[in-house]
mmCIF file of C-alpha atoms in Angstrom:
data_model
loop_
_atom_site.group_PDB
_atom_site.id
_atom_site.type_symbol
_atom_site.label_atom_id
_atom_site.label_comp_id
_atom_site.label_asym_id
_atom_site.label_seq_id
_atom_site.Cartn_x
_atom_site.Cartn_y
_atom_site.Cartn_z
ATOM 1 C CA GLY A 1 -148.201 -20.189 -114.446
ATOM 2 C CA ASN A 2 -145.251 -18.303 -115.900
ATOM 3 C CA TYR A 3 -143.729 -17.816 -112.452
ATOM 4 C CA VAL A 4 -143.597 -21.545 -111.602
ATOM 5 C CA TYR A 5 -140.592 -23.564 -112.703
ATOM 6 C CA PRO A 6 -141.946 -26.712 -114.382
ATOM 7 C CA ALA A 7 -141.126 -30.249 -113.281
ATOM 8 C CA ALA A 8 -138.153 -31.483 -115.290
ATOM 9 C CA GLY A 9 -135.705 -34.336 -115.520
ATOM 10 C CA PHE A 10 -132.010 -33.493 -115.538
ATOM 11 C CA VAL A 11 -128.582 -35.041 -115.917
ATOM 12 C CA HIS A 12 -125.280 -33.501 -114.835
ATOM 13 C CA LEU A 13 -122.285 -34.365 -116.978
ATOM 14 C CA ASN A 14 -118.881 -32.685 -117.346
ATOM 15 C CA GLY A 15 -119.859 -29.644 -115.298
ATOM 16 C CA SER A 16 -123.085 -28.796 -117.135
ATOM 17 C CA VAL A 17 -126.742 -29.658 -116.561
ATOM 18 C CA GLU A 18 -129.161 -30.699 -119.302
ATOM 19 C CA ARG A 19 -132.879 -30.434 -118.501
ATOM 20 C CA PHE A 20 -135.976 -32.073 -119.987
ATOM 21 C CA ALA A 21 -139.108 -30.241 -118.860
ATOM 22 C CA GLY A 22 -142.713 -31.419 -118.968
ATOM 23 C CA ALA A 23 -143.799 -33.391 -122.019
ATOM 24 C CA ALA A 24 -140.267 -33.124 -123.449
ATOM 25 C CA ALA A 25 -139.139 -35.566 -120.744
ATOM 26 C CA SER A 26 -140.889 -38.507 -122.432
ATOM 27 C CA SER A 27 -139.367 -37.722 -125.824
ATOM 28 C CA ALA A 28 -135.836 -37.296 -124.468
ATOM 29 C CA GLY A 29 -135.074 -40.987 -124.886
ATOM 30 C CA VAL A 30 -132.624 -42.887 -122.720
ATOM 31 C CA GLN A 31 -129.770 -40.731 -121.456
ATOM 32 C CA GLN A 32 -126.598 -42.740 -120.997
ATOM 33 C CA GLY A 33 -123.341 -41.633 -119.412
ATOM 34 C CA ALA A 34 -121.273 -41.328 -116.251
ATOM 35 C CA PHE A 35 -123.606 -38.755 -114.734
ATOM 36 C CA ARG A 36 -122.491 -37.098 -111.538
ATOM 37 C CA TYR A 37 -126.121 -36.307 -110.689
ATOM 38 C CA ALA A 38 -129.369 -37.390 -112.341
ATOM 39 C CA GLY A 39 -132.967 -36.999 -111.250
ATOM 40 C CA VAL A 40 -136.014 -34.753 -111.293
ATOM 41 C CA THR A 41 -136.607 -31.232 -110.071
ATOM 42 C CA ASP A 42 -139.394 -28.702 -109.844
ATOM 43 C CA HIS A 43 -139.723 -25.166 -108.531
ATOM 44 C CA TYR A 44 -138.472 -25.786 -104.986
ATOM 45 C CA PHE A 45 -137.461 -29.455 -104.666
ATOM 46 C CA VAL A 46 -135.148 -32.043 -106.189
ATOM 47 C CA ALA A 47 -134.733 -35.827 -106.113
ATOM 48 C CA SER A 48 -131.370 -36.925 -107.462
ATOM 49 C CA THR A 49 -128.689 -39.569 -107.384
ATOM 50 C CA ILE A 50 -125.419 -38.400 -105.852
ATOM 51 C CA GLU A 51 -122.243 -39.353 -107.704
ATOM 52 C CA ALA A 52 -123.500 -42.774 -108.764
ATOM 53 C CA PRO A 53 -120.648 -45.057 -109.910
ATOM 54 C CA GLY A 54 -120.055 -46.090 -113.506
ATOM 55 C CA THR A 55 -122.202 -45.600 -116.568
ATOM 56 C CA GLN A 56 -125.901 -45.052 -115.986
ATOM 57 C CA ARG A 57 -128.984 -45.309 -118.181
ATOM 58 C CA VAL A 58 -131.584 -42.709 -117.202
ATOM 59 C CA GLU A 59 -135.064 -42.586 -118.704
ATOM 60 C CA PHE A 60 -137.579 -39.834 -117.926
ATOM 61 C CA SER A 61 -141.340 -39.963 -118.370
ATOM 62 C CA HIS A 62 -143.951 -37.222 -118.352
ATOM 63 C CA VAL A 63 -146.718 -37.973 -115.825
ATOM 64 C CA PRO A 64 -149.807 -35.718 -116.041
ATOM 65 C CA TYR A 65 -152.031 -36.104 -112.994
ATOM 66 C CA THR A 66 -155.363 -34.603 -111.940
ATOM 67 C CA PRO A 67 -156.010 -34.830 -108.184
ATOM 68 C CA ALA A 68 -159.488 -35.908 -107.097
ATOM 69 C CA GLY A 69 -161.910 -32.997 -106.968
ATOM 70 C CA GLU A 70 -159.682 -30.706 -109.044
ATOM 71 C CA GLN A 71 -159.886 -29.598 -112.665
ATOM 72 C CA THR A 72 -156.237 -28.602 -113.133
ATOM 73 C CA VAL A 73 -153.908 -31.178 -114.647
ATOM 74 C CA ARG A 74 -150.613 -31.170 -112.781
ATOM 75 C CA GLN A 75 -147.435 -32.034 -114.656
ATOM 76 C CA PHE A 76 -144.975 -34.437 -113.045
ATOM 77 C CA VAL A 77 -141.818 -36.130 -114.297
ATOM 78 C CA ALA A 78 -140.621 -39.568 -113.178
ATOM 79 C CA PHE A 79 -137.231 -41.170 -113.756
ATOM 80 C CA THR A 80 -135.822 -44.668 -113.914
ATOM 81 C CA ILE A 81 -132.117 -45.346 -113.550
ATOM 82 C CA GLY A 82 -130.249 -48.511 -114.489
ATOM 83 C CA PHE A 83 -126.646 -49.703 -114.289
ATOM 84 C CA ASP A 84 -124.491 -52.115 -116.251
ATOM 85 C CA GLN A 85 -123.263 -53.486 -112.924
ATOM 86 C CA ALA A 86 -124.737 -53.442 -109.434
ATOM 87 C CA PRO A 87 -123.940 -49.978 -108.037
ATOM 88 C CA GLY A 88 -123.567 -51.069 -104.423
ATOM 89 C CA ASP A 89 -124.550 -48.367 -101.978
ATOM 90 C CA LEU A 90 -126.387 -45.717 -104.001
ATOM 91 C CA ARG A 91 -126.954 -42.326 -102.414
ATOM 92 C CA PHE A 92 -129.842 -39.970 -103.152
ATOM 93 C CA PHE A 93 -130.659 -36.399 -102.241
ATOM 94 C CA VAL A 94 -134.384 -35.750 -101.828
ATOM 95 C CA GLY A 95 -135.298 -32.344 -100.460
ATOM 96 C CA PRO A 96 -135.497 -28.599 -100.946
ATOM 97 C CA LYS A 97 -133.310 -26.651 -103.369
ATOM 98 C CA GLN A 98 -131.850 -24.669 -100.510
ATOM 99 C CA PHE A 99 -128.463 -23.392 -101.662
ATOM 100 C CA GLU A 100 -126.477 -24.275 -98.528
ATOM 101 C CA ALA A 101 -127.977 -27.777 -98.403
ATOM 102 C CA LEU A 102 -127.067 -28.413 -102.042
ATOM 103 C CA SER A 103 -123.624 -26.909 -101.580
ATOM 104 C CA ALA A 104 -123.004 -29.241 -98.631
ATOM 105 C CA VAL A 105 -123.286 -32.118 -101.111
ATOM 106 C CA SER A 106 -121.057 -30.351 -103.646
ATOM 107 C CA PRO A 107 -120.749 -26.868 -105.153
ATOM 108 C CA GLU A 108 -121.537 -28.507 -108.511
ATOM 109 C CA PHE A 109 -124.848 -29.786 -107.138
ATOM 110 C CA THR A 110 -126.109 -26.201 -106.765
ATOM 111 C CA LYS A 111 -126.455 -26.120 -110.556
ATOM 112 C CA VAL A 112 -129.781 -27.962 -110.217
ATOM 113 C CA ILE A 113 -131.146 -24.479 -109.423
ATOM 114 C CA ASP A 114 -131.710 -23.006 -112.850
ATOM 115 C CA PHE A 115 -130.779 -19.328 -112.509
ATOM 116 C CA GLY A 116 -130.491 -19.067 -116.293
ATOM 117 C CA MET A 117 -127.819 -17.233 -118.258
ATOM 118 C CA PHE A 118 -127.158 -14.796 -115.414
ATOM 119 C CA ALA A 119 -126.355 -17.458 -112.809
ATOM 120 C CA PHE A 120 -122.863 -15.969 -112.422
ATOM 121 C CA LEU A 121 -124.567 -12.864 -110.965
ATOM 122 C CA ALA A 122 -127.535 -14.542 -109.260
ATOM 123 C CA VAL A 123 -125.335 -16.693 -106.998
ATOM 124 C CA PRO A 124 -123.401 -13.772 -105.417
ATOM 125 C CA LEU A 125 -126.643 -11.788 -105.189
ATOM 126 C CA ARG A 126 -128.171 -14.690 -103.251
ATOM 127 C CA GLY A 127 -125.206 -14.535 -100.873
ATOM 128 C CA ALA A 128 -125.703 -10.783 -100.496
ATOM 129 C CA LEU A 129 -129.410 -11.271 -99.743
ATOM 130 C CA GLU A 130 -128.592 -13.809 -97.037
ATOM 131 C CA TRP A 131 -125.992 -11.423 -95.594
ATOM 132 C CA VAL A 132 -128.545 -8.602 -95.384
ATOM 133 C CA GLN A 133 -131.110 -11.031 -93.962
ATOM 134 C CA GLY A 134 -128.683 -11.813 -91.134
ATOM 135 C CA PHE A 135 -128.987 -8.182 -90.001
ATOM 136 C CA VAL A 136 -132.602 -7.411 -90.913
ATOM 137 C CA GLY A 137 -134.369 -10.664 -90.049
ATOM 138 C CA ASN A 138 -137.228 -10.183 -92.545
ATOM 139 C CA TYR A 139 -136.867 -11.217 -96.177
ATOM 140 C CA GLY A 140 -139.248 -8.512 -97.380
ATOM 141 C CA TRP A 141 -137.155 -5.749 -95.823
ATOM 142 C CA SER A 142 -133.979 -7.565 -96.905
ATOM 143 C CA ILE A 143 -135.171 -7.390 -100.526
ATOM 144 C CA ILE A 144 -135.792 -3.653 -100.123
ATOM 145 C CA VAL A 145 -132.375 -2.999 -98.554
ATOM 146 C CA LEU A 146 -130.522 -5.040 -101.193
ATOM 147 C CA THR A 147 -132.506 -3.378 -104.006
ATOM 148 C CA ILE A 148 -131.438 0.036 -102.700
ATOM 149 C CA LEU A 149 -127.799 -1.086 -102.485
ATOM 150 C CA ILE A 150 -127.879 -2.444 -106.049
ATOM 151 C CA ASN A 151 -129.428 0.756 -107.387
ATOM 152 C CA LEU A 152 -126.895 2.820 -105.468
ATOM 153 C CA VAL A 153 -124.080 1.004 -107.293
ATOM 154 C CA MET A 154 -125.820 1.513 -110.651
ATOM 155 C CA ALA A 155 -126.626 5.186 -109.997
ATOM 156 C CA PRO A 156 -123.662 6.589 -112.006
ATOM 157 C CA LEU A 157 -124.732 4.617 -115.094
ATOM 158 C CA ARG A 158 -128.299 5.884 -114.785
ATOM 159 C CA HIS A 159 -127.039 9.447 -114.376
ATOM 160 C CA LYS A 160 -124.936 9.196 -117.520
ATOM 161 C CA SER A 161 -127.898 7.783 -119.436
ATOM 162 C CA VAL A 162 -130.203 10.648 -118.402
ATOM 163 C CA VAL A 163 -127.599 13.286 -119.298
ATOM 164 C CA SER A 164 -127.124 11.733 -122.735
ATOM 165 C CA MET A 165 -130.882 11.546 -123.343
ATOM 166 C CA ARG A 166 -131.178 15.215 -122.393
ATOM 167 C CA LYS A 167 -128.593 16.127 -125.039
ATOM 168 C CA MET A 168 -130.510 14.147 -127.638
ATOM 169 C CA GLN A 169 -133.739 15.869 -126.616
ATOM 170 C CA GLU A 170 -132.182 19.297 -127.109
ATOM 171 C CA LEU A 171 -130.981 18.291 -130.590
ATOM 172 C CA GLN A 172 -134.406 17.138 -131.788
ATOM 173 C CA PRO A 173 -135.363 20.393 -133.575
ATOM 174 C CA GLN A 174 -132.041 20.482 -135.454
ATOM 175 C CA LEU A 175 -132.278 16.800 -136.342
ATOM 176 C CA LYS A 176 -135.801 17.263 -137.652
ATOM 177 C CA ALA A 177 -134.696 20.240 -139.742
ATOM 178 C CA ILE A 178 -131.984 18.110 -141.382
ATOM 179 C CA GLN A 179 -134.407 15.253 -142.002
ATOM 180 C CA ASP A 180 -136.999 17.609 -143.510
ATOM 181 C CA ARG A 181 -134.481 18.944 -146.016
ATOM 182 C CA TYR A 182 -133.970 15.426 -147.378
ATOM 183 C CA SER A 183 -137.513 14.104 -146.911
ATOM 184 C CA HIS A 184 -138.294 14.433 -150.652
ATOM 185 C CA LEU A 185 -135.597 11.888 -151.504
ATOM 186 C CA LYS A 186 -136.253 8.156 -151.679
ATOM 187 C CA MET A 187 -134.579 5.881 -149.151
ATOM 188 C CA THR A 188 -132.485 4.353 -151.953
ATOM 189 C CA ASP A 189 -131.253 7.728 -153.218
ATOM 190 C CA PRO A 190 -127.463 7.987 -152.737
ATOM 191 C CA ALA A 191 -127.942 11.669 -151.889
ATOM 192 C CA ARG A 192 -129.419 10.629 -148.542
ATOM 193 C CA GLY A 193 -125.874 9.781 -147.493
ATOM 194 C CA LYS A 194 -125.345 13.530 -147.212
ATOM 195 C CA MET A 195 -128.110 13.652 -144.608
ATOM 196 C CA ASN A 196 -126.334 11.031 -142.502
ATOM 197 C CA GLU A 197 -123.108 13.013 -142.752
ATOM 198 C CA GLU A 198 -124.877 16.155 -141.500
ATOM 199 C CA VAL A 199 -126.473 14.240 -138.641
ATOM 200 C CA MET A 200 -123.145 12.770 -137.540
ATOM 201 C CA ALA A 201 -121.495 16.193 -137.808
ATOM 202 C CA LEU A 202 -124.226 17.625 -135.556
ATOM 203 C CA TYR A 203 -123.697 14.868 -132.998
ATOM 204 C CA LYS A 204 -119.951 15.473 -133.034
ATOM 205 C CA SER A 205 -120.251 19.250 -132.646
ATOM 206 C CA LYS A 206 -122.609 18.896 -129.666
ATOM 207 C CA GLY A 207 -120.805 15.961 -128.043
ATOM 208 C CA ALA A 208 -123.871 13.729 -128.304
ATOM 209 C CA ASN A 209 -124.072 10.011 -129.005
ATOM 210 C CA PRO A 210 -127.391 8.228 -129.619
ATOM 211 C CA ALA A 211 -126.063 4.976 -128.154
ATOM 212 C CA SER A 212 -124.783 6.562 -124.958
ATOM 213 C CA GLY A 213 -128.319 7.013 -123.661
ATOM 214 C CA CYS A 214 -129.153 3.311 -123.992
ATOM 215 C CA LEU A 215 -125.803 1.634 -123.352
ATOM 216 C CA PRO A 216 -125.489 2.525 -119.630
ATOM 217 C CA MET A 217 -129.002 1.238 -119.007
ATOM 218 C CA LEU A 218 -128.293 -1.956 -120.938
ATOM 219 C CA LEU A 219 -125.313 -2.580 -118.665
ATOM 220 C CA THR A 220 -127.649 -2.565 -115.642
ATOM 221 C CA LEU A 221 -130.047 -5.131 -117.107
ATOM 222 C CA PRO A 222 -127.978 -8.274 -116.320
ATOM 223 C CA VAL A 223 -128.022 -7.377 -112.626
ATOM 224 C CA LEU A 224 -131.767 -6.710 -112.699
ATOM 225 C CA PHE A 225 -132.517 -9.973 -114.518
ATOM 226 C CA ALA A 226 -130.226 -11.929 -112.190
ATOM 227 C CA PHE A 227 -132.003 -10.556 -109.126
ATOM 228 C CA TYR A 228 -135.325 -11.326 -110.794
ATOM 229 C CA SER A 229 -134.225 -14.919 -111.438
ATOM 230 C CA LEU A 230 -132.961 -15.262 -107.874
ATOM 231 C CA LEU A 231 -136.160 -14.075 -106.220
ATOM 232 C CA SER A 232 -138.394 -16.154 -108.476
ATOM 233 C CA GLN A 233 -136.736 -19.426 -107.374
ATOM 234 C CA ALA A 234 -135.345 -18.792 -103.882
ATOM 235 C CA ILE A 235 -136.962 -21.315 -101.550
ATOM 236 C CA GLU A 236 -136.233 -18.873 -98.723
ATOM 237 C CA MET A 237 -139.199 -16.823 -100.016
ATOM 238 C CA ARG A 238 -141.543 -19.812 -99.625
ATOM 239 C CA GLY A 239 -143.851 -19.025 -96.723
ATOM 240 C CA ALA A 240 -141.764 -15.994 -95.701
ATOM 241 C CA PRO A 241 -143.988 -13.166 -94.389
ATOM 242 C CA PHE A 242 -143.315 -9.493 -95.027
ATOM 243 C CA ALA A 243 -145.828 -7.150 -93.402
ATOM 244 C CA GLY A 244 -149.557 -6.493 -93.329
ATOM 245 C CA TRP A 245 -151.511 -8.448 -95.911
ATOM 246 C CA ILE A 246 -148.376 -9.980 -97.514
ATOM 247 C CA THR A 247 -147.903 -13.189 -95.560
ATOM 248 C CA ASP A 248 -145.957 -15.161 -98.195
ATOM 249 C CA LEU A 249 -143.371 -13.511 -100.449
ATOM 250 C CA SER A 250 -143.493 -16.453 -102.872
ATOM 251 C CA GLN A 251 -147.223 -15.916 -103.559
ATOM 252 C CA ARG A 252 -149.025 -13.116 -105.397
ATOM 253 C CA ASP A 253 -150.308 -10.094 -103.530
ATOM 254 C CA PRO A 254 -153.843 -11.210 -102.540
ATOM 255 C CA TRP A 255 -155.189 -7.660 -102.872
ATOM 256 C CA TYR A 256 -153.066 -6.699 -105.929
ATOM 257 C CA ILE A 257 -151.985 -3.492 -104.186
ATOM 258 C CA THR A 258 -148.250 -3.798 -104.847
ATOM 259 C CA PRO A 259 -148.622 -4.613 -108.586
ATOM 260 C CA LEU A 260 -150.891 -1.576 -109.050
ATOM 261 C CA LEU A 261 -148.415 0.628 -107.163
ATOM 262 C CA MET A 262 -145.617 -0.768 -109.307
ATOM 263 C CA GLY A 263 -147.573 0.083 -112.473
ATOM 264 C CA ALA A 264 -148.230 3.607 -111.194
ATOM 265 C CA THR A 265 -144.527 4.172 -110.509
ATOM 266 C CA MET A 266 -143.666 2.892 -114.018
ATOM 267 C CA PHE A 267 -146.105 5.399 -115.522
ATOM 268 C CA TRP A 268 -144.637 8.175 -113.335
ATOM 269 C CA GLN A 269 -141.133 7.169 -114.402
ATOM 270 C CA GLN A 270 -142.071 7.250 -118.104
ATOM 271 C CA ARG A 271 -143.495 10.751 -117.724
ATOM 272 C CA LEU A 272 -140.151 11.944 -116.354
ATOM 273 C CA GLN A 273 -138.106 10.593 -119.271
ATOM 274 C CA PRO A 274 -136.849 13.165 -121.816
ATOM 275 C CA GLY A 275 -139.102 13.143 -124.872
ATOM 276 C CA THR A 276 -137.874 11.667 -128.125
ATOM 277 C CA GLY A 277 -140.136 13.694 -130.376
ATOM 278 C CA ASP A 278 -141.550 10.514 -131.906
ATOM 279 C CA PRO A 279 -145.285 10.313 -131.032
ATOM 280 C CA VAL A 280 -145.505 6.618 -131.933
ATOM 281 C CA GLN A 281 -142.621 5.760 -129.610
ATOM 282 C CA GLN A 282 -144.156 7.853 -126.839
ATOM 283 C CA LYS A 283 -147.447 5.951 -127.127
ATOM 284 C CA VAL A 284 -145.598 2.627 -126.959
ATOM 285 C CA LEU A 285 -143.704 3.758 -123.856
ATOM 286 C CA MET A 286 -146.935 4.846 -122.188
ATOM 287 C CA PHE A 287 -148.432 1.406 -122.874
ATOM 288 C CA MET A 288 -145.523 -0.361 -121.154
ATOM 289 C CA PRO A 289 -146.743 0.303 -117.564
ATOM 290 C CA VAL A 290 -150.134 -1.209 -118.424
ATOM 291 C CA MET A 291 -148.497 -4.304 -119.906
ATOM 292 C CA PHE A 292 -146.097 -4.770 -116.990
ATOM 293 C CA THR A 293 -148.883 -4.316 -114.432
ATOM 294 C CA ALA A 294 -150.887 -7.092 -116.095
ATOM 295 C CA MET A 295 -147.776 -9.309 -116.184
ATOM 296 C CA PHE A 296 -147.024 -8.757 -112.495
ATOM 297 C CA LEU A 297 -150.546 -9.292 -111.119
ATOM 298 C CA PRO A 298 -149.901 -13.046 -110.600
ATOM 299 C CA ALA A 299 -146.190 -12.591 -109.792
ATOM 300 C CA PRO A 300 -144.721 -13.509 -106.389
ATOM 301 C CA SER A 301 -145.012 -10.481 -104.116
ATOM 302 C CA GLY A 302 -141.265 -10.535 -103.387
ATOM 303 C CA LEU A 303 -140.584 -9.876 -107.084
ATOM 304 C CA VAL A 304 -143.136 -7.071 -107.220
ATOM 305 C CA ILE A 305 -141.653 -5.392 -104.137
ATOM 306 C CA TYR A 306 -138.215 -5.503 -105.733
ATOM 307 C CA TRP A 307 -139.472 -3.940 -108.986
ATOM 308 C CA PHE A 308 -141.551 -1.331 -107.108
ATOM 309 C CA VAL A 309 -138.597 -0.199 -104.980
ATOM 310 C CA SER A 310 -136.354 -0.050 -108.076
ATOM 311 C CA ASN A 311 -138.903 2.214 -109.770
ATOM 312 C CA LEU A 312 -139.098 4.496 -106.734
ATOM 313 C CA TRP A 313 -135.326 4.785 -106.701
ATOM 314 C CA ALA A 314 -135.234 5.581 -110.444
ATOM 315 C CA ILE A 315 -137.867 8.298 -109.972
ATOM 316 C CA GLY A 316 -135.952 9.881 -107.112
ATOM 317 C CA GLN A 317 -132.689 9.758 -109.068
ATOM 318 C CA GLN A 318 -134.395 11.273 -112.130
ATOM 319 C CA TYR A 319 -135.555 14.265 -110.075
ATOM 320 C CA PHE A 320 -132.091 14.624 -108.558
ATOM 321 C CA THR A 321 -130.357 14.445 -111.950
ATOM 322 C CA ASN A 322 -132.795 16.963 -113.438
ATOM 323 C CA TRP A 323 -132.017 19.294 -110.553
ATOM 324 C CA MET A 324 -128.264 18.859 -111.120
ATOM 325 C CA ILE A 325 -128.273 19.494 -114.863
ATOM 326 C CA GLY A 326 -131.025 22.099 -114.831
ATOM 327 C CA PRO A 327 -133.967 22.522 -117.219
ATOM 328 C CA PRO A 328 -133.603 21.766 -120.956
ATOM 329 C CA LYS A 329 -131.829 24.500 -122.872
ATOM 330 C CA ALA A 330 -133.981 26.604 -125.136
ATOM 331 C CA VAL A 331 -133.147 25.925 -128.786
ATOM 332 C CA ALA A 332 -133.040 28.879 -131.138
ATOM 333 C CA GLY A 333 -135.017 28.784 -134.355
ATOM 334 C CA VAL A 334 -133.580 26.416 -136.921
ATOM 335 C CA LYS A 335 -133.440 27.218 -140.613
ATOM 336 C CA ARG A 336 -134.903 24.599 -142.914
#
């Protein structure tokens, strides 16, 4: 499924890792170079050479396999390695992609875990999760505690975003009045430039900025995606129980309770957002919880718990911010 990292061949050269997943492994051709590490990896495990001497020739092959009595075709990748000269003693690492175990070989070897473009955030977040786990002793509760800490750090950005969106909401009647005055003009009419000038003048007079509502939230996304990437591949979640019916944080919720709760909190959160005045956009936003719920039904329960707790925090902060800034200001009638 989408939450399982596919089997892939890889080579490590000059500090970077190149991967060849699934069927692409067979078409990768022979990889030749002084590879520091070369081998195959999947979601939780890796088999790799360790600092093999000299130039190596590595060839990967895609190996589909259907176990007896099963219908599903499983995708494997095999590798063959050759040397121009006898390598002597050749060391291999075959085992779990547990960060400390890989780091004991070399900090560079940890790159076989593919945290994606936000690896620079995922690695310290993994350290933070292990630190919390040392106190809590349960990875499910550790995820909850770390999620709260992350959201606490990001709270000022969320507050600024809500305040900015409130300003934009209060300006909607005046913006619509300006747009209505120029609605008879074609989009290519140079006179529409006057409309843009009036809109910018309105923003300036009211101290509003359309981008300031989105920008703070965009700044929080790298952290959220990094934590998402971390939890989806952390072998520590494999077989780790939480509580009640959730006995393995790396597997989906067997009763789908947490994904449904997550979807409900997303819907609740959308209802609290300041309106934009655009009915089409509002319908799209209301559809998002349905889409995300469907996406998260097969997701590892540790991921769903993280997203659910983040939503609960956002809802609580929205109520608190609304209480701080008060209800929306009544806008006087606007001449058109």
